[in-house]
Coordinates of C-alpha atoms in Angstrom, one line a residue:
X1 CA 2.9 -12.0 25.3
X2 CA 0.9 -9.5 26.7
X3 CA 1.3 -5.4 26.5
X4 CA 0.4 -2.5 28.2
X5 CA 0.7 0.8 26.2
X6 CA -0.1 3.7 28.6
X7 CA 0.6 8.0 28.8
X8 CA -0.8 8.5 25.5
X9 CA -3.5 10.0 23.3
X10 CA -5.4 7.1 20.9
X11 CA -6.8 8.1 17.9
X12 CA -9.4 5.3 17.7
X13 CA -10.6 6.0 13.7
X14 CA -13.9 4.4 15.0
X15 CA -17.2 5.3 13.4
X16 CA -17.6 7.9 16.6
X17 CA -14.0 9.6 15.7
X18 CA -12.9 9.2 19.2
X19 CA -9.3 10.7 19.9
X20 CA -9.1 9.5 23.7
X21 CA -7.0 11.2 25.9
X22 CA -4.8 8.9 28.8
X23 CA -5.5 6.3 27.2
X24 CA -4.7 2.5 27.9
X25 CA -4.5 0.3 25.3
X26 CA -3.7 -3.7 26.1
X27 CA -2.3 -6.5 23.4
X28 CA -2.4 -9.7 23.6
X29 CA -0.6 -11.9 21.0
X30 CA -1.3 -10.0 17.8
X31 CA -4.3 -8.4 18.5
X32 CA -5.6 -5.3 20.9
X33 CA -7.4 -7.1 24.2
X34 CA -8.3 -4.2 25.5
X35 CA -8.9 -0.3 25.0
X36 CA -9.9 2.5 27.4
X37 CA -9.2 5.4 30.0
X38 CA -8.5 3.5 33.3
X39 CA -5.3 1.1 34.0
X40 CA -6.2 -2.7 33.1
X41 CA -5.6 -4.9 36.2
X42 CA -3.1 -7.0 36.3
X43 CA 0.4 -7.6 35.2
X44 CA 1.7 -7.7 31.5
X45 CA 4.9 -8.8 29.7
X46 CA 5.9 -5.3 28.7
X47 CA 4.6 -1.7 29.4
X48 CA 5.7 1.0 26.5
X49 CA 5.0 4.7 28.0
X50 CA 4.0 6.5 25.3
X51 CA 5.2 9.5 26.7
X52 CA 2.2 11.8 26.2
X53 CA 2.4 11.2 22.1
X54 CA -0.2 10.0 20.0
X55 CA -1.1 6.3 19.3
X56 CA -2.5 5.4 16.0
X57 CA -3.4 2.5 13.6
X58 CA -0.7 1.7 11.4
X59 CA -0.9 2.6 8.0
X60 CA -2.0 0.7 5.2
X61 CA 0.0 1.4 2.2
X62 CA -2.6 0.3 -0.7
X63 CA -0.4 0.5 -4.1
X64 CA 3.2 0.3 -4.0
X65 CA 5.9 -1.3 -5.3
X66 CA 8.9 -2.2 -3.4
X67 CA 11.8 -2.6 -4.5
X68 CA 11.6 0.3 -7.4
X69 CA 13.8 1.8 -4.4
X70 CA 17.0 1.3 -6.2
X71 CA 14.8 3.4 -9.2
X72 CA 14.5 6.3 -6.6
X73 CA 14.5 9.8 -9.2
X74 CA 15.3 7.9 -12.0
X75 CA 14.6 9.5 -15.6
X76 CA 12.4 12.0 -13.7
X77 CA 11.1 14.6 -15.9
X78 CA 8.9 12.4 -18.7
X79 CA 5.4 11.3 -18.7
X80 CA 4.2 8.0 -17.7
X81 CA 5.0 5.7 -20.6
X82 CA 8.2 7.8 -21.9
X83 CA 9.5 7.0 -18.5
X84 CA 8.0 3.2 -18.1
X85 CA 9.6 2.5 -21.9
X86 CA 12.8 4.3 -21.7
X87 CA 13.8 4.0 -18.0
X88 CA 12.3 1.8 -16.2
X89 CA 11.3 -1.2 -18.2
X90 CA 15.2 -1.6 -19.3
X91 CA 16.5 -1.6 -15.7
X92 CA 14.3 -3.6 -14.7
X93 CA 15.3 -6.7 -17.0
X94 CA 18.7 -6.5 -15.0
X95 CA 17.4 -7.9 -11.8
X96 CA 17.8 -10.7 -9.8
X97 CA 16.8 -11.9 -6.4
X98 CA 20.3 -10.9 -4.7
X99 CA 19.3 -7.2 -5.8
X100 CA 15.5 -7.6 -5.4
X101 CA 16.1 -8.5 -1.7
X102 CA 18.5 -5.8 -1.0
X103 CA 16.2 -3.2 -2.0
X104 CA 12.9 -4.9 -0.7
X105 CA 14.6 -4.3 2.6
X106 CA 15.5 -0.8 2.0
X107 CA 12.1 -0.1 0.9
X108 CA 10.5 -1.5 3.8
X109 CA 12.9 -0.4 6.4
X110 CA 11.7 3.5 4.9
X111 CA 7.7 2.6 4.9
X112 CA 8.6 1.3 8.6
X113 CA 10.1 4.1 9.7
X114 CA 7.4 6.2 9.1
X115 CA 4.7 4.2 10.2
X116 CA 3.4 1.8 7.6
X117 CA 1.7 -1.5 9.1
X118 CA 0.3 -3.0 6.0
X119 CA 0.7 -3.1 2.3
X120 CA -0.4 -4.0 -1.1
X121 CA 2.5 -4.5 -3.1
X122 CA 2.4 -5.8 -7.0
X123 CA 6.1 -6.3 -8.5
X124 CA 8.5 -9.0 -10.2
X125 CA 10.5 -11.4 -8.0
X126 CA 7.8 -11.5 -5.9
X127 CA 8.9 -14.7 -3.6
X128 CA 11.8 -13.1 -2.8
X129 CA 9.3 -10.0 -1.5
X130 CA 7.6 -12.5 0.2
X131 CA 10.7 -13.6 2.1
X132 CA 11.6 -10.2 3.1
X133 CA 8.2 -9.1 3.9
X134 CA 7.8 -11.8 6.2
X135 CA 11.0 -11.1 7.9
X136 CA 10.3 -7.7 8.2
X137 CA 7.3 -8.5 10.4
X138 CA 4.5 -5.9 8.7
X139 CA 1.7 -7.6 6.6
X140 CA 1.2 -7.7 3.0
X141 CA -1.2 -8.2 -0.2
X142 CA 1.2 -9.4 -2.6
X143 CA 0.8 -10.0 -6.3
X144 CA 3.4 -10.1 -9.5
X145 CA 1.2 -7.9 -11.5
X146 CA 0.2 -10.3 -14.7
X147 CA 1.6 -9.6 -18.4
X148 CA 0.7 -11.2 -21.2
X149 CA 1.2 -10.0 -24.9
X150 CA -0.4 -12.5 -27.4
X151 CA 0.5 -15.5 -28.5
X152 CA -0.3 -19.2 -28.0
X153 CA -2.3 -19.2 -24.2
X154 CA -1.8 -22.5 -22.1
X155 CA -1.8 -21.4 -18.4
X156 CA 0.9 -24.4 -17.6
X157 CA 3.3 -22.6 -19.8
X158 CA 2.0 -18.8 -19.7
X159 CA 5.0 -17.2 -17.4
X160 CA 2.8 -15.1 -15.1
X161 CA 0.0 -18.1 -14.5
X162 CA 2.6 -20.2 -13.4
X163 CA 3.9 -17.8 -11.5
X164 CA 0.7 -16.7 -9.8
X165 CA -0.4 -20.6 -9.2
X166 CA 3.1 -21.3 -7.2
X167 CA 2.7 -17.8 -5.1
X168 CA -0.7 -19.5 -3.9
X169 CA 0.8 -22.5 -3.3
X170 CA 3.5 -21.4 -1.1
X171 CA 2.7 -18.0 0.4
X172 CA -1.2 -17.6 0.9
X173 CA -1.7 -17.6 4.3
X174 CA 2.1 -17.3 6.0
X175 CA 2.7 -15.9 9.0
X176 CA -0.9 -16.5 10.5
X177 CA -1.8 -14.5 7.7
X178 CA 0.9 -12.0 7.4
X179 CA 1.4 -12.7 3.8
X180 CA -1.6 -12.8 1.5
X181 CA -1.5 -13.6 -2.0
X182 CA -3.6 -11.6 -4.5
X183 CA -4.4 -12.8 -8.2
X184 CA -3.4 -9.7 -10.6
X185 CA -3.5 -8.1 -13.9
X186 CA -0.9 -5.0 -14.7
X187 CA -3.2 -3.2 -16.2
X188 CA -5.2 -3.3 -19.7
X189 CA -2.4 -2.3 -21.8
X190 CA -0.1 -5.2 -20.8
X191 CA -2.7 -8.1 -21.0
X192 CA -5.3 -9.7 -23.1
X193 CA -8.3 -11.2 -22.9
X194 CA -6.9 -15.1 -22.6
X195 CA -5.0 -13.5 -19.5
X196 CA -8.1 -11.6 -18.0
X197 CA -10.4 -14.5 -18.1
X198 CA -7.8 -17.2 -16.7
X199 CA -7.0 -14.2 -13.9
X200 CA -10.6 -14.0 -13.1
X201 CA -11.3 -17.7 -12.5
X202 CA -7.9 -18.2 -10.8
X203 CA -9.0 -15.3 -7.5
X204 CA -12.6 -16.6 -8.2
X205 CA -11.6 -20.5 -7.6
X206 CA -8.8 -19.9 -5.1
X207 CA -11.2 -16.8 -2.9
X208 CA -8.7 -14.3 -3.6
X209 CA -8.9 -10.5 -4.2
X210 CA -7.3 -8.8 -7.4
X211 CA -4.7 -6.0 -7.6
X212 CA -4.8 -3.7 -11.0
X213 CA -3.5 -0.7 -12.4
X214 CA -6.5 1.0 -14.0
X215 CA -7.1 4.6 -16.2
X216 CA -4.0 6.0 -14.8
X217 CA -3.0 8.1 -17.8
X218 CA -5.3 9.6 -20.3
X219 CA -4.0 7.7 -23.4
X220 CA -4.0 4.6 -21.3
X221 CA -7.7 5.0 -21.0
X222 CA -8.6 6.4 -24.4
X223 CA -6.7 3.7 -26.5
X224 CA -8.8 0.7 -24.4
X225 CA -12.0 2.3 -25.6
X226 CA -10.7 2.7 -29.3
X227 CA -9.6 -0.8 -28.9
X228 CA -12.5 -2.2 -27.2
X229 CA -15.4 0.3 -27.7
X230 CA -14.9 0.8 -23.6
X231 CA -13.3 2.0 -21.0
X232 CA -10.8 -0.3 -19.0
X233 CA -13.1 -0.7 -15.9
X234 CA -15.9 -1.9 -18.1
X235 CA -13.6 -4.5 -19.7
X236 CA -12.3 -5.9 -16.5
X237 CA -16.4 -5.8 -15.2
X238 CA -17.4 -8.1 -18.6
X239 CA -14.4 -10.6 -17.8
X240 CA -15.0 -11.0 -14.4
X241 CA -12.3 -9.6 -12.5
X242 CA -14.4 -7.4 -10.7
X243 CA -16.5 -10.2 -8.8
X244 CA -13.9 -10.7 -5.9
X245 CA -12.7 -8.3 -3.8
X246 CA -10.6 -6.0 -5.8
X247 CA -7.8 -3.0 -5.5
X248 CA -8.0 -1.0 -8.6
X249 CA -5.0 1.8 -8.5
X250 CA -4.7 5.0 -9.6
X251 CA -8.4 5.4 -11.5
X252 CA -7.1 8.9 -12.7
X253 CA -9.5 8.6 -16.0
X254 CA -12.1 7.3 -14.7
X255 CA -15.9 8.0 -15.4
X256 CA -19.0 8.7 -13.6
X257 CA -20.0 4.7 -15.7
X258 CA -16.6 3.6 -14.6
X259 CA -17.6 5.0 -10.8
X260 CA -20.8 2.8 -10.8
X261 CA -19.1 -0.2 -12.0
X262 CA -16.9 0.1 -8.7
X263 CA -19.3 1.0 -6.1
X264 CA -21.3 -2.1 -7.7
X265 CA -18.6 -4.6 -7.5
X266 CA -16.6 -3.2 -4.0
X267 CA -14.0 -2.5 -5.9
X268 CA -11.6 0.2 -3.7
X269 CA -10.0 2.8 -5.7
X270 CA -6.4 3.6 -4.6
X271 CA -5.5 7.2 -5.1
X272 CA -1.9 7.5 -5.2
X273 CA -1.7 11.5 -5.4
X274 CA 1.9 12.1 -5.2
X275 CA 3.2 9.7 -8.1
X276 CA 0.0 10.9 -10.0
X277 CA 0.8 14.8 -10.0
X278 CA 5.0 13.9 -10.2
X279 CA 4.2 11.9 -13.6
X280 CA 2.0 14.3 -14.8
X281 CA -1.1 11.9 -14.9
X282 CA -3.5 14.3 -13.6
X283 CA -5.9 13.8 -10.4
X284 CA -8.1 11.2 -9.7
X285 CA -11.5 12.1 -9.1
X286 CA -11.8 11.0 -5.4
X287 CA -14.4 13.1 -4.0
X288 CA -16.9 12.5 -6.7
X289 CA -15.8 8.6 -6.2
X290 CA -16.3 9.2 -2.7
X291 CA -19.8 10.6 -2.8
X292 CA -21.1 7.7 -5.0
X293 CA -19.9 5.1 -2.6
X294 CA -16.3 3.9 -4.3
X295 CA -14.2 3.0 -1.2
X296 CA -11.0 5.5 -1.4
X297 CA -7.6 4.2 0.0
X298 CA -4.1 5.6 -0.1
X299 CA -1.5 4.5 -2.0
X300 CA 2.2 5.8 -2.2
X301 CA 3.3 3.9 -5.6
X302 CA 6.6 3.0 -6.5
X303 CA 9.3 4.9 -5.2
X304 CA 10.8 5.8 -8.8
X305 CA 7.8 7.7 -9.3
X306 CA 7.0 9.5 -5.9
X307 CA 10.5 9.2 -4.9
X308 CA 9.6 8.1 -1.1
X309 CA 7.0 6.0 1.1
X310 CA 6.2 8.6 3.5
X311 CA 2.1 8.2 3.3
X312 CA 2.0 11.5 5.8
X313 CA 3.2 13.2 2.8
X314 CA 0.5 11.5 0.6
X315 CA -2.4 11.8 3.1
X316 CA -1.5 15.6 3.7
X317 CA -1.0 16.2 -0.7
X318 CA -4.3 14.1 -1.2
X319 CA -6.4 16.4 1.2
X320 CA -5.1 19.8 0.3
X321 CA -5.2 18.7 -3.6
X322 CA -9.2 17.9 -3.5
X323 CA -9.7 20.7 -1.4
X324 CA -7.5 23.1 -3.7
X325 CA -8.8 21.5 -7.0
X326 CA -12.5 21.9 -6.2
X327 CA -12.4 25.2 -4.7
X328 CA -13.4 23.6 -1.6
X329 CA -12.1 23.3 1.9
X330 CA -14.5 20.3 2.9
X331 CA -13.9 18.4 -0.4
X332 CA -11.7 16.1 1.0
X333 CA -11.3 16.9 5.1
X334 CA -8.2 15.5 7.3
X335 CA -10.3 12.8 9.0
X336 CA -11.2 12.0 5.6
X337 CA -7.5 11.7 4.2
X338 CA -6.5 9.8 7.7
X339 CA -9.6 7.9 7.3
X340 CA -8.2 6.4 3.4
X341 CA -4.6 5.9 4.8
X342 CA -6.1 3.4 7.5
X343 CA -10.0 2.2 7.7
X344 CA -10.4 2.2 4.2
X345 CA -6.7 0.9 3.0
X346 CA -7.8 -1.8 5.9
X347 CA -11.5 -2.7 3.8
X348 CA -9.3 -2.5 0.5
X349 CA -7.2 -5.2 1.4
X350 CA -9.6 -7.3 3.5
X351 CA -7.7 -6.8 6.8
X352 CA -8.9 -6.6 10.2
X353 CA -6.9 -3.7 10.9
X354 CA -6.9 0.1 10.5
X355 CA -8.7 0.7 13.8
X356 CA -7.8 0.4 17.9
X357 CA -10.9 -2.0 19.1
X358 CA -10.2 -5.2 20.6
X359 CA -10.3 -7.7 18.8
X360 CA -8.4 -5.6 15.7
X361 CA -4.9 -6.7 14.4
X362 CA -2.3 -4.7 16.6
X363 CA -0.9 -2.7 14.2
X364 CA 0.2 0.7 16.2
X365 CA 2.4 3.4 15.7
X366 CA 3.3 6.1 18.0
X367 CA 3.7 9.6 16.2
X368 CA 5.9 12.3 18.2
X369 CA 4.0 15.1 19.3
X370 CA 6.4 17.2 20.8
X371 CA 8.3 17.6 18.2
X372 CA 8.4 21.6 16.7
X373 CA 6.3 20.7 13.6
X374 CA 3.6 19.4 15.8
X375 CA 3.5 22.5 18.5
X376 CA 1.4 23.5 19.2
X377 CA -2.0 20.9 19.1
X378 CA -5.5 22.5 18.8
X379 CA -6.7 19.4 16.8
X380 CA -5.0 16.1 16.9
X381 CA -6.3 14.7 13.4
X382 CA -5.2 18.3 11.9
X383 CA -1.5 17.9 13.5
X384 CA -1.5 14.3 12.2
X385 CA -2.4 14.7 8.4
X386 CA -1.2 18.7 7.7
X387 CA 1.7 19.3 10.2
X388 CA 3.4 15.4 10.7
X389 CA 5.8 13.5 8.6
X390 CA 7.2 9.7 8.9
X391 CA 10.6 11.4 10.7
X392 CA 7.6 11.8 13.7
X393 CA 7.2 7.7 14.0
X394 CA 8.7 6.8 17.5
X395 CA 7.4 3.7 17.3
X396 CA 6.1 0.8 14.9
X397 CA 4.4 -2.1 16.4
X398 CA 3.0 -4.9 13.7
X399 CA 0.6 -7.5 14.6
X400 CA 1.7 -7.1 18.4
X401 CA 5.3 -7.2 17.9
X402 CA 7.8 -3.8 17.6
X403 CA 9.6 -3.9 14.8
X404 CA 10.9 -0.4 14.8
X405 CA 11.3 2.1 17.8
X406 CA 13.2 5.4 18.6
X407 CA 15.3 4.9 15.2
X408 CA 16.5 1.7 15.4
X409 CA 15.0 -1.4 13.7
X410 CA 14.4 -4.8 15.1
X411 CA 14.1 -7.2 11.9
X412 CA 16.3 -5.5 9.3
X413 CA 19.7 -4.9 9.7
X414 CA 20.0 -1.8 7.7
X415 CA 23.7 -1.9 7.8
X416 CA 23.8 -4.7 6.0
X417 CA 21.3 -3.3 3.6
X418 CA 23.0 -0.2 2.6
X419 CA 26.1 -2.3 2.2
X420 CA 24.7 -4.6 -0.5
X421 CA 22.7 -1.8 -2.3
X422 CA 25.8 -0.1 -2.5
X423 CA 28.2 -2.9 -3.5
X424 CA 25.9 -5.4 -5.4
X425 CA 22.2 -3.8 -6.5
X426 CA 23.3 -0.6 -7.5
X427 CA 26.6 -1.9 -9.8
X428 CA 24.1 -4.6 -10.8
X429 CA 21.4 -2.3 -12.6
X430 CA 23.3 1.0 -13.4
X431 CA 27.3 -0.9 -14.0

């Protein structure tokens, strides 16, 4: 299938920072054909006016976790492990995959809705996120976020290594490559060594990339180096899970060493500004990152601790923190914060996407510019990261297809969504 999208202005995130004006962009199957200023001869399947509004990659959603929608605001108020121990952790044991679909679907439906194309997502359950990811039609790094505690360590009995072994087996590659399957670790203070070296071989054997949480709290990072004599980047460097491509999130604690371990390796750092500042975590140093040559991405974390997936409000918050926290209006600029929510969330994940040049996945959204919050437009990358928000999203269009388009939704019936979160998942985790 073959379409035309016309009467618009493209924001091209190319090295040359083009925003092209009447522009006509062509797709062809899941990827962009053509881009440019003059109408493409020839006929196509469909032609979607744009209506004079802007055209942009999708974004790419680097950290999150799904279905924590149902978790939306709960025990707010408490730092990161008060809340994890006390809240969270005990909900969570009440799942199953009835409940984990219903609010997979609600979570996606909200990151669709305001323009997400892509994601990284690490959570329980996680075949039955496959299921509804590939439904939903966007694409998606996906990984269950490996535990283990101690014990006995045989990876043919080890719940998470068996686990992580079958999510190859069945989901690498799906969809043309909609779903991709990432080997994971939690984080350093819900694993051990036995876990971290079977991890490593496991993305190294299988050519995989890694998803972890890393230095996201103070304590977390201080009680790995009283543990281990070093921080927790330098203990996932020495067990090798830093020698495939790798999404480390969070990074809050990090050091100028830990900085230098990342740049070396390629691991990208996903700053996740919102949930940060909400727990009380602090801010991750992205500029300084930035400047030694860490690749920065945007991440929106779990909806129980950022309470929602719009990434406009996370690009906007992430620019204005930097700039705020370093006395310094270029710290972090807008192309800069539109730059991690696409290009660089794009590199992080090791998709061809995150740009408009042919040959690029077609993931495209169309952001309303003639809405009040966007009048008037002196600077198109200005209006996009300070003055727009998801509600802007006219329309969502993932790997050539539109899934999503002046409010109404073409793979999830949202209906049916809010009437088994309401009936089922909700009753199921709170009684």
């Amino acid at each position: 299938m073959t379409t035309l999208i016309y009467n618009c202005t493209a924001v091209l995130m190319d090295e040359a920072r083009t925003v092209l004006r009447n522009a006509y962009v062509v797709v062809e199957g899941a990827l962009i054909r053509s881009v440019g200023t003059t109408r493409p001869a020839g006929t196509f399947d469909r032609e979607i006016d744009g209506g004079g509004n802007v055209l942009m990659p999708g974004f790419v959603n680097a950290h999150t976790h799904v279905p924590m929608t149902l978790l939306r605001g709960y025990g707010g108020g408490c730092d990161l492990h008060t809340w994890l121990n006390q809240y969270i952790f005990p909900a969570e044991t009440k799942w199953d995959d009835r409940a984990i679909s219903a609010a997979a679907d609600l979570g996606l439906a909200e990151m669709i809705a305001s323009g997400v194309t892509t994601i990284a997502d690490m959570y329980m359950h996680t075949d039955m996120v496959a299921q509804r990811v590939l439904s939903s039609g966007i694409s998606a790094n996906l990984s269950c976020g490996g535990l283990f505690f101690g014990g006995d360590f045989d990876p043919k009995t080890v719940h998470d290594c068996v686990v992580q072994e079958e999510l190859f087996r069945t989901w690498h590659g799906r969809g043309d490559g909609q779903i991709l399957i990432d080997a994971s670790i939690h984080g350093e203070y819900t694993s051990q060594a036995p876990l971290w070296e079977w991890t490593a071989d496991f993305a190294k054997r299988n050519g995989l990339g890694l998803h972890v949480h890393l230095s996201e709290t103070r304590s977390e990072h201080e009680d790995c180096v009283g543990r281990h004599g070093m921080t927790p980047a330098a203990v996932f460097e020495k067990y090798g899970l830093f020698d495939v491509r790798a999404i480390a999130a969070h990074c809050v604690w990090t050091t100028p060493e830990d900085w230098a371990i990342l740049a070396h390796h390629g691991v990208s750092a996903i700053h996740n500004p919102m949930s940060n500042l909400k727990l009380g975590s602090g801010i991750a140093p992205v500029p300084a990152m930035k400047k030694v040559g860490v690749n920065v991405a945007l991440g929106t974390d779990g909806v129980s601790s950022n309470n929602c997936t719009d990434l406009f409000a996370d690009m906007k918050i992430a620019a204005i923190l930097h700039n705020g926290a370093n006395c310094d209006p270029m710290a972090l600029t807008a192309y800069d914060a539109l730059h991690m929510a696409t290009v660089n969330g794009a590199r992080a994940l090791g998709r061809n996407t995150g740009e408009i040049k042919a040959g690029c996945v077609a993931d495209l959204i169309l952001v309303d510019f003639s809405a009040p919050n966007n009048i008037p437009c002196h600077d198109v990358v200005e209006n996009l990261v300070y003055a727009s928000h998801g509600a802007d999203v006219r329309m969502n269009m993932a790997r050539g297809r539109v899934i999503y388009q002046n409010g109404e939704f073409f793979t999830i019936d949202l209906d049916r969504v809010r009437r088994e979160v309401a009936d089922y998942a909700m009753p199921l985790l709170f009684g």
